[in-house]
Amino acid sequence: MLFRIVLALITVSINAAVWAAPYKLDESHTQVGFKIKHLVISTVSGRFNKFSGSFDFDPAKGEIKDLKVEIEASSIDTTEPDRDKHLKSVDFFDVEKYPKLTFVSAKTVTKANQPTQLEGALTIHGIKKNVTLELDYKGATTDPWGNERIAFEASTKVNRKDFDLKWNKSLDKGGVMIADEVKILIEGEALLQKPAK
Ligand SMILES: *[C@@H]1O[C@H](CO)[C@@H](O)[C@H](O)[C@H]1NC(C)=O
Ligand SMILES: *[C@@H]1O[C@H](CO)[C@@H](O)[C@H](O)[C@H]1NC(C)=O
């Protein structure tokens, strides 16, 4: 009897290891970008060059959970050094004081063909807000080196004022220099983590 219970437990833990597998963002094939309207008519895009992230994915059930993303604020890059300096300053991200932006998912979701809504806590500039990520699963593949990869897109829109990123400059002809709404888009790939041998 005891033997059977032990065997059952082993089977359960093996199944767990096989089905709910940990994935890590593949930093060299992932972009963490953002877009914001500038001077009313144009759009500035930028990205964060340093980040890491992980989640658990069960391909059989399509379940996604425990998504965590950590972004280094000082890696912001809008291809204009002066603007990047301003964005890192106390006017905006204040990267000395708030070095990381984070997202931590709150629930387990099951992927659908439509973008899946994943709720979680986004922390920017030291302020934590609940946001919903639109998660679009693009499929899975095994690369030539035998790594299991999945491709995805995750996006959300936030109001920068919610995170106390308030700087603006009025324009003579009306409107503000940069808009309040920021679109965040993470596009890329994640790699299945192989158990340590
Ligand atoms: C944010 O989400 C968490 C987890 O779902 C919940 O417990 C909390 O009440 C939410 N906070 C707000 C301000 O909605
Ligand atoms: C711009 O910023 C100033 C100072 O923080 C604020 O009083 C004003 O309401 C802001 N204007 C807009 C349109 O956001």
XYZ file of N, CA and C and ligand atoms in Angstrom:
619
model
N 0.839 -1.206 0.000
C 0.000 0.000 0.000
C 0.874 1.256 0.000
N 1.799 1.293 0.939
C 2.689 2.451 1.023
C 3.458 2.602 -0.288
N 3.912 1.446 -0.805
C 4.667 1.440 -2.044
C 3.848 2.093 -3.172
N 2.547 1.728 -3.174
C 1.685 2.267 -4.219
C 1.555 3.774 -4.111
N 1.418 4.239 -2.855
C 1.279 5.687 -2.666
C 2.546 6.390 -3.146
N 3.678 5.821 -2.758
C 4.952 6.421 -3.172
C 5.036 6.453 -4.690
N 4.644 5.358 -5.316
C 4.685 5.288 -6.771
C 3.766 6.350 -7.390
N 2.576 6.478 -6.803
C 1.619 7.477 -7.304
C 2.227 8.870 -7.192
N 2.875 9.154 -6.077
C 3.472 10.474 -5.882
C 4.568 10.730 -6.910
N 5.371 9.690 -7.169
C 6.439 9.847 -8.161
C 5.827 10.150 -9.525
N 4.762 9.410 -9.874
C 4.118 9.643 -11.159
C 3.606 11.077 -11.243
N 2.979 11.534 -10.163
C 2.444 12.896 -10.163
C 3.570 13.896 -10.365
N 4.687 13.707 -9.651
C 5.738 14.718 -9.776
C 6.403 14.661 -11.149
N 6.482 13.475 -11.739
C 7.054 13.397 -13.089
C 6.132 14.115 -14.075
N 4.828 13.862 -13.944
C 3.885 14.542 -14.834
C 4.004 16.048 -14.704
N 4.113 16.519 -13.453
C 4.212 17.966 -13.236
C 5.436 18.502 -13.965
N 6.547 17.764 -13.868
C 7.777 18.232 -14.503
C 7.631 18.244 -16.020
N 6.893 17.275 -16.542
C 6.759 17.203 -17.987
C 5.794 18.268 -18.498
N 4.691 18.472 -17.792
C 3.644 19.318 -18.371
C 3.727 20.795 -18.031
N 4.032 21.138 -16.783
C 4.113 22.571 -16.467
C 5.582 22.952 -16.504
N 6.032 23.367 -17.661
C 7.462 23.524 -17.843
C 7.885 24.985 -17.756
N 9.059 25.240 -17.198
C 9.530 26.622 -17.101
C 10.167 27.110 -18.401
N 9.823 28.309 -18.786
C 10.401 28.950 -19.968
C 11.087 30.242 -19.550
N 12.106 30.615 -20.315
C 12.782 31.895 -20.082
C 12.781 32.694 -21.365
N 12.609 34.013 -21.237
C 12.690 34.849 -22.431
C 14.067 34.696 -23.060
N 14.084 34.568 -24.374
C 15.336 34.509 -25.107
C 15.700 35.957 -25.454
N 16.622 36.516 -24.673
C 16.891 37.959 -24.795
C 17.395 38.359 -26.171
N 18.109 37.444 -26.845
C 18.646 37.831 -28.150
C 17.577 37.793 -29.241
N 16.409 37.226 -28.948
C 15.336 37.206 -29.951
C 14.074 37.879 -29.446
N 14.228 38.763 -28.466
C 13.059 39.429 -27.900
C 13.308 40.927 -27.842
N 12.261 41.691 -28.123
C 12.348 43.145 -28.020
C 11.312 43.644 -27.042
N 11.736 44.498 -26.121
C 10.810 45.151 -25.205
C 10.709 46.598 -25.670
N 9.624 46.911 -26.341
C 9.526 48.235 -26.951
C 8.377 49.051 -26.409
N 8.399 50.340 -26.701
C 7.267 51.191 -26.343
C 7.104 52.271 -27.393
N 5.890 52.837 -27.462
C 5.593 53.910 -28.410
C 4.795 54.975 -27.702
N 5.083 56.208 -28.044
C 4.374 57.319 -27.413
C 4.242 58.434 -28.441
N 3.079 59.067 -28.450
C 2.868 60.162 -29.416
C 3.686 61.373 -28.995
N 4.280 62.004 -29.994
C 5.185 63.109 -29.759
C 4.744 64.286 -30.610
N 4.752 65.481 -30.051
C 4.359 66.680 -30.795
C 3.012 66.483 -31.499
N 2.094 65.834 -30.811
C 0.737 65.557 -31.269
C 0.668 64.650 -32.505
N 1.554 64.878 -33.468
C 1.380 64.179 -34.746
C 2.317 63.000 -34.978
N 3.496 63.014 -34.400
C 4.412 61.909 -34.694
C 4.500 60.954 -33.502
N 5.237 59.879 -33.666
C 5.341 58.863 -32.618
C 6.813 58.574 -32.353
N 7.166 58.513 -31.098
C 8.520 58.104 -30.732
C 8.466 56.646 -30.310
N 9.357 55.837 -30.846
C 9.435 54.482 -30.318
C 10.772 54.310 -29.628
N 10.779 53.403 -28.722
C 12.015 53.122 -28.011
C 11.974 51.707 -27.505
N 13.040 51.333 -26.835
C 13.089 49.977 -26.313
C 13.934 49.950 -25.056
N 13.815 48.860 -24.346
C 14.715 48.611 -23.221
C 15.617 47.461 -23.653
N 16.907 47.664 -23.535
C 17.848 46.657 -24.053
C 18.183 45.557 -23.056
N 17.960 45.819 -21.761
C 18.303 44.789 -20.766
C 17.070 44.384 -19.971
N 16.792 43.098 -19.992
C 15.615 42.579 -19.294
C 15.771 41.079 -19.137
N 14.943 40.504 -18.312
C 14.891 39.046 -18.208
C 13.457 38.681 -17.865
N 13.106 37.435 -18.107
C 11.733 37.046 -17.816
C 11.578 35.549 -17.838
N 10.568 35.071 -17.130
C 10.309 33.630 -17.106
C 8.821 33.389 -16.842
N 8.356 32.210 -17.194
C 6.968 31.823 -16.921
C 6.868 30.317 -17.017
N 5.755 29.788 -16.565
C 5.497 28.357 -16.695
C 4.439 28.155 -17.771
N 4.668 27.215 -18.643
C 3.719 26.969 -19.725
C 3.459 25.479 -19.815
N 2.180 25.150 -19.871
C 1.768 23.761 -20.008
C 1.175 23.606 -21.407
N 1.936 23.055 -22.357
C 1.451 23.002 -23.738
C 0.213 22.132 -23.903
N 0.043 21.114 -23.048
C -1.118 20.233 -23.184
C -2.403 20.987 -22.873
N -2.392 21.758 -21.780
C -3.589 22.504 -21.386
C -3.582 23.928 -21.924
N -2.437 24.369 -22.413
C -2.321 25.760 -22.853
C -2.272 26.739 -21.702
N -1.856 26.258 -20.549
C -1.870 27.119 -19.360
C -0.580 27.921 -19.199
N -0.751 29.190 -18.885
C 0.394 30.074 -18.661
C 0.276 30.612 -17.244
N 1.358 30.517 -16.477
C 1.313 31.081 -15.118
C 2.685 31.544 -14.672
N 2.689 32.260 -13.569
C 3.930 32.739 -12.940
C 4.831 33.508 -13.904
N 4.224 34.363 -14.705
C 5.031 35.199 -15.599
C 5.655 36.341 -14.800
N 6.951 36.469 -14.952
C 7.677 37.572 -14.288
C 8.621 38.181 -15.310
N 8.582 39.497 -15.412
C 9.512 40.183 -16.301
C 10.184 41.295 -15.506
N 11.479 41.426 -15.680
C 12.226 42.464 -14.979
C 13.036 43.235 -16.026
N 12.863 44.551 -16.042
C 13.493 45.382 -17.068
C 14.395 46.406 -16.380
N 15.586 46.598 -16.919
C 16.484 47.613 -16.341
C 16.148 48.977 -16.912
N 15.703 49.871 -16.033
C 15.270 51.205 -16.467
C 16.382 51.944 -17.215
N 17.620 51.761 -16.776
C 18.724 52.521 -17.380
C 19.075 52.022 -18.779
N 18.442 50.912 -19.214
C 18.738 50.418 -20.560
C 17.791 51.008 -21.602
N 17.042 52.055 -21.219
C 16.106 52.683 -22.173
C 16.890 53.249 -23.353
N 16.309 53.099 -24.544
C 17.037 53.441 -25.765
C 16.048 53.966 -26.806
N 16.120 55.281 -27.064
C 15.266 55.858 -28.111
C 16.123 56.355 -29.282
N 17.343 55.886 -29.337
C 18.341 56.219 -30.368
C 18.720 57.712 -30.391
N 18.399 58.439 -29.313
C 18.830 59.839 -29.204
C 19.409 60.018 -27.817
N 20.739 60.062 -27.705
C 21.373 60.062 -26.382
C 20.852 61.160 -25.442
N 20.584 62.356 -25.973
C 20.106 63.429 -25.094
C 18.726 63.117 -24.527
N 17.882 62.557 -25.405
C 16.538 62.197 -24.949
C 16.613 61.053 -23.933
N 17.484 60.094 -24.179
C 17.627 58.978 -23.233
C 18.089 59.486 -21.870
N 18.996 60.450 -21.905
C 19.493 61.027 -20.646
C 18.339 61.680 -19.887
N 17.518 62.399 -20.628
C 16.359 63.049 -20.008
C 15.384 62.014 -19.442
N 15.161 60.937 -20.213
C 14.229 59.896 -19.752
C 14.732 59.187 -18.491
N 16.060 59.101 -18.343
C 16.621 58.442 -17.154
C 16.643 59.359 -15.934
N 16.451 60.659 -16.174
C 16.604 61.652 -15.097
C 15.395 61.663 -14.168
N 15.443 62.504 -13.161
C 14.335 62.617 -12.197
C 13.046 63.119 -12.849
N 13.135 63.742 -14.033
C 11.923 64.178 -14.742
C 11.045 62.990 -15.131
N 11.692 61.841 -15.380
C 10.944 60.664 -15.830
C 11.200 59.447 -14.941
N 11.994 58.520 -15.430
C 12.131 57.229 -14.742
C 12.951 57.283 -13.454
N 13.795 58.294 -13.312
C 14.625 58.421 -12.115
C 15.321 57.078 -11.821
N 16.142 56.650 -12.752
C 16.677 55.282 -12.735
C 17.592 54.991 -11.551
N 18.186 56.054 -10.976
C 19.040 55.829 -9.798
C 18.179 55.304 -8.651
N 17.016 55.920 -8.507
C 16.136 55.559 -7.399
C 15.276 54.340 -7.729
N 14.849 54.223 -8.986
C 13.962 53.123 -9.396
C 14.601 52.350 -10.547
N 15.579 51.499 -10.232
C 16.352 50.855 -11.307
C 15.598 49.815 -12.125
N 14.464 49.297 -11.624
C 13.791 48.226 -12.354
C 12.316 48.507 -12.628
N 11.861 48.032 -13.781
C 10.436 47.975 -14.097
C 10.087 46.490 -14.022
N 8.965 46.154 -13.425
C 8.633 44.728 -13.314
C 7.172 44.462 -13.678
N 6.926 43.256 -14.153
C 5.550 42.775 -14.334
C 5.470 41.389 -13.717
N 4.466 41.172 -12.876
C 4.266 39.866 -12.247
C 2.810 39.468 -12.463
N 2.581 38.339 -13.109
C 1.201 37.945 -13.405
C 0.480 37.526 -12.131
N -0.832 37.755 -12.119
C -1.609 37.480 -10.910
C -2.375 36.169 -10.997
N -2.631 35.700 -12.217
C -3.512 34.542 -12.379
C -2.936 33.565 -13.389
N -3.500 32.361 -13.368
C -3.187 31.380 -14.399
C -4.200 31.585 -15.519
N -3.737 31.643 -16.757
C -4.673 31.780 -17.874
C -4.449 30.651 -18.864
N -5.474 30.404 -19.651
C -5.363 29.408 -20.703
C -5.363 30.131 -22.033
N -4.374 29.852 -22.832
C -4.267 30.556 -24.109
C -5.429 30.190 -25.026
N -5.869 31.187 -25.749
C -6.930 30.966 -26.726
C -6.379 31.356 -28.084
N -7.161 31.173 -29.130
C -6.717 31.629 -30.437
C -6.702 33.146 -30.506
N -7.656 33.746 -29.823
C -7.665 35.200 -29.686
C -6.594 35.562 -28.668
N -6.129 36.817 -28.677
C -5.189 37.195 -27.620
C -5.770 36.879 -26.233
N -4.940 36.321 -25.396
C -5.341 35.946 -24.050
C -5.064 37.120 -23.114
N -6.007 37.376 -22.234
C -5.826 38.483 -21.285
C -5.134 37.961 -20.042
N -4.013 38.559 -19.720
C -3.258 38.145 -18.540
C -3.126 39.338 -17.598
N -3.782 39.198 -16.436
C -3.723 40.300 -15.473
C -2.477 40.194 -14.612
N -1.983 41.326 -14.210
C -0.824 41.292 -13.341
C -0.469 42.675 -12.839
N 0.579 42.732 -12.042
C 1.009 43.992 -11.434
C 2.230 44.529 -12.172
N 2.067 45.734 -12.689
C 3.158 46.411 -13.389
C 3.711 47.485 -12.465
N 5.021 47.435 -12.239
C 5.650 48.455 -11.388
C 6.615 49.269 -12.236
N 6.344 50.562 -12.288
C 7.217 51.490 -13.014
C 7.432 52.682 -12.100
N 8.645 53.150 -11.992
C 8.910 54.366 -11.229
C 8.466 54.193 -9.778
N 8.562 52.947 -9.298
C 8.215 52.663 -7.909
C 6.726 52.576 -7.634
N 5.882 52.691 -8.690
C 4.424 52.658 -8.483
C 3.860 51.393 -9.119
N 3.077 50.665 -8.307
C 2.536 49.382 -8.774
C 1.071 49.551 -9.175
N 0.741 49.088 -10.390
C -0.656 49.158 -10.875
C -1.036 47.825 -11.490
N -2.294 47.476 -11.376
C -2.778 46.286 -12.080
C -3.022 46.639 -13.540
N -2.470 45.848 -14.418
C -2.731 46.047 -15.842
C -3.074 44.698 -16.463
N -3.633 44.733 -17.670
C -3.934 43.501 -18.404
C -3.046 43.438 -19.634
N -2.299 42.372 -19.738
C -1.485 42.146 -20.933
C -2.320 41.371 -21.936
N -2.247 41.777 -23.197
C -2.839 40.990 -24.283
C -1.735 40.059 -24.760
N -1.953 38.789 -24.557
C -0.901 37.825 -24.840
C -1.276 37.044 -26.087
N -0.427 37.092 -27.090
C -0.723 36.401 -28.339
C 0.333 35.319 -28.557
N -0.126 34.089 -28.504
C 0.764 32.937 -28.660
C 0.918 32.653 -30.145
N 2.158 32.615 -30.625
C 2.390 32.485 -32.067
C 2.785 31.077 -32.488
N 2.948 30.186 -31.516
C 3.278 28.812 -31.882
C 4.584 28.342 -31.270
N 4.807 27.035 -31.387
C 5.985 26.413 -30.796
C 6.779 25.698 -31.873
N 8.058 25.593 -31.645
C 8.894 24.884 -32.593
C 10.146 24.377 -31.873
N 10.829 23.448 -32.512
C 12.114 22.999 -31.981
C 13.178 23.524 -32.927
N 14.158 24.262 -32.398
C 15.162 24.841 -33.293
C 16.210 23.788 -33.680
N 17.103 24.127 -34.619
C 18.072 23.125 -35.094
C 18.991 22.588 -33.995
N 19.062 23.288 -32.845
C 19.907 22.834 -31.749
C 19.122 22.031 -30.708
N 17.875 21.722 -31.052
C 17.069 20.883 -30.171
C 16.398 21.623 -29.027
N 16.399 22.972 -29.083
C 15.720 23.739 -28.031
C 14.257 23.923 -28.385
N 13.404 23.753 -27.366
C 11.976 24.012 -27.562
C 11.741 25.511 -27.426
N 11.186 26.120 -28.463
C 10.952 27.562 -28.465
C 9.479 27.854 -28.648
N 8.998 28.904 -27.977
C 7.677 29.391 -28.337
C 7.797 30.871 -28.676
N 6.967 31.293 -29.609
C 6.987 32.695 -30.030
C 5.713 33.366 -29.526
N 5.818 34.620 -29.134
C 4.665 35.304 -28.547
C 4.779 36.812 -28.759
N 3.653 37.473 -28.528
C 3.609 38.931 -28.451
C 2.805 39.286 -27.227
N 3.253 40.248 -26.474
C 2.488 40.718 -25.319
C 2.418 42.229 -25.406
N 1.217 42.783 -25.223
C 1.129 44.239 -25.320
C 0.151 44.791 -24.309
N 0.329 46.035 -23.972
C -0.623 46.729 -23.108
C -0.479 48.223 -23.349
N -1.472 48.980 -22.879
C -1.405 50.434 -22.952
C -1.490 50.966 -21.535
N -0.664 51.913 -21.216
C -0.752 52.516 -19.884
C -0.763 54.034 -20.040
N -1.249 54.682 -18.993
C -1.173 56.132 -18.924
C 0.045 56.461 -18.071
N 0.997 57.179 -18.642
C 2.246 57.410 -17.900
C 2.007 58.174 -16.607
N 0.926 58.969 -16.568
C 0.636 59.721 -15.334
C 0.277 58.806 -14.168
N -0.270 57.613 -14.473
C -0.571 56.654 -13.408
C 0.698 56.239 -12.664
N 1.831 56.373 -13.345
C 3.104 55.980 -12.737
C 3.931 57.212 -12.368
N 3.222 58.330 -12.290
C 3.848 59.582 -11.882
C 4.994 59.996 -12.828
N 4.837 59.663 -14.096
C 5.803 60.130 -15.105
C 5.125 61.321 -15.785
N 5.209 62.471 -15.109
C 4.294 63.570 -15.426
C 4.842 64.634 -16.353
N 6.143 64.585 -16.612
C 6.739 65.706 -17.335
C 6.033 65.966 -18.664
N 5.799 67.202 -18.949
C 5.277 67.580 -20.266
C 5.619 69.041 -20.526
N 5.451 69.455 -21.738
C 5.707 70.833 -22.103
C 4.574 71.220 -23.033
N 3.914 72.302 -22.728
C 2.820 72.706 -23.616
C 3.389 73.262 -24.904
N 2.654 73.062 -25.962
C 3.065 73.628 -27.240
C 2.316 74.927 -27.460
N 2.943 75.855 -28.178
C 2.319 77.154 -28.422
C 0.958 76.991 -29.088
N 0.881 76.041 -30.018
C -0.364 75.902 -30.781
C -1.349 74.934 -30.134
N -1.144 74.640 -28.872
C -2.066 73.729 -28.190
C -1.546 72.315 -28.203
N -2.015 71.515 -27.274
C -1.534 70.133 -27.170
C -0.278 70.087 -26.319
N 0.167 68.895 -26.037
C 1.359 68.732 -25.210
C 2.454 68.047 -26.021
N 3.683 68.209 -25.538
C 4.823 67.703 -26.282
C 4.794 66.177 -26.393
N 4.504 65.508 -25.308
C 4.367 64.053 -25.413
C 3.050 63.617 -24.776
N 2.449 62.622 -25.372
C 1.119 62.181 -24.950
C 1.189 61.410 -23.638
N 0.022 61.190 -23.059
C -0.039 60.451 -21.792
C -0.023 58.945 -22.032
N -0.631 58.518 -23.149
C -0.757 57.083 -23.375
C 0.530 56.502 -23.965
N 0.972 55.406 -23.369
C 2.172 54.718 -23.844
C 1.774 53.289 -24.210
N 2.166 52.861 -25.403
C 1.922 51.467 -25.790
C 3.180 50.671 -25.505
N 3.017 49.539 -24.860
C 4.156 48.676 -24.560
C 3.982 47.381 -25.338
N 5.023 46.960 -26.020
C 4.932 45.740 -26.831
C 6.176 44.880 -26.610
N 5.954 43.674 -26.165
C 7.061 42.720 -26.030
C 6.847 41.644 -27.083
N 7.806 41.514 -27.975
C 7.706 40.539 -29.060
C 8.897 39.632 -28.972
N 8.673 38.345 -29.054
C 9.871 37.525 -29.038
C 9.651 36.057 -28.863
N 10.660 35.456 -28.280
C 10.672 34.009 -28.127
C 11.077 33.651 -26.707
N 10.589 32.498 -26.290
C 10.995 31.978 -24.996
C 11.494 30.560 -25.192
N 12.429 30.190 -24.354
C 13.072 28.876 -24.472
C 12.686 28.007 -23.294
N 12.329 26.771 -23.623
C 12.063 25.801 -22.558
C 13.353 25.553 -21.799
N 13.270 25.622 -20.468
C 14.457 25.377 -19.637
C 14.603 23.898 -19.402
N 15.765 23.367 -19.764
C 16.001 21.944 -19.558
C 16.399 21.703 -18.105
N 15.895 20.620 -17.543
C 16.292 20.348 -16.164
C 17.801 20.156 -16.070
N 18.398 20.598 -14.963
C 19.839 20.429 -14.784
C 20.166 18.941 -14.720
N 21.252 18.555 -15.362
C 21.612 17.132 -15.382
C 22.509 16.791 -14.217
C -4.719 44.000 -8.103
O -4.779 42.619 -8.363
C -4.627 41.821 -7.196
C -4.558 40.369 -7.613
O -5.561 40.022 -8.528
C -5.792 42.102 -6.245
O -5.643 41.343 -5.077
C -5.787 43.599 -5.910
O -6.908 43.904 -5.125
C -5.802 44.444 -7.162
N -5.627 45.834 -6.794
C -6.363 46.817 -7.306
C -6.026 48.190 -6.847
O -7.268 46.606 -8.098
C 1.598 69.427 -17.837
O 2.323 69.419 -16.626
C 1.930 70.422 -15.706
C 2.880 70.372 -14.552
O 3.021 69.081 -14.036
C 0.478 70.192 -15.299
O 0.059 71.192 -14.411
C -0.400 70.218 -16.537
O -1.719 69.879 -16.188
C 0.119 69.223 -17.565
N -0.661 69.371 -18.775
C -1.138 68.356 -19.452
C -1.970 68.708 -20.622
O -0.901 67.211 -19.164
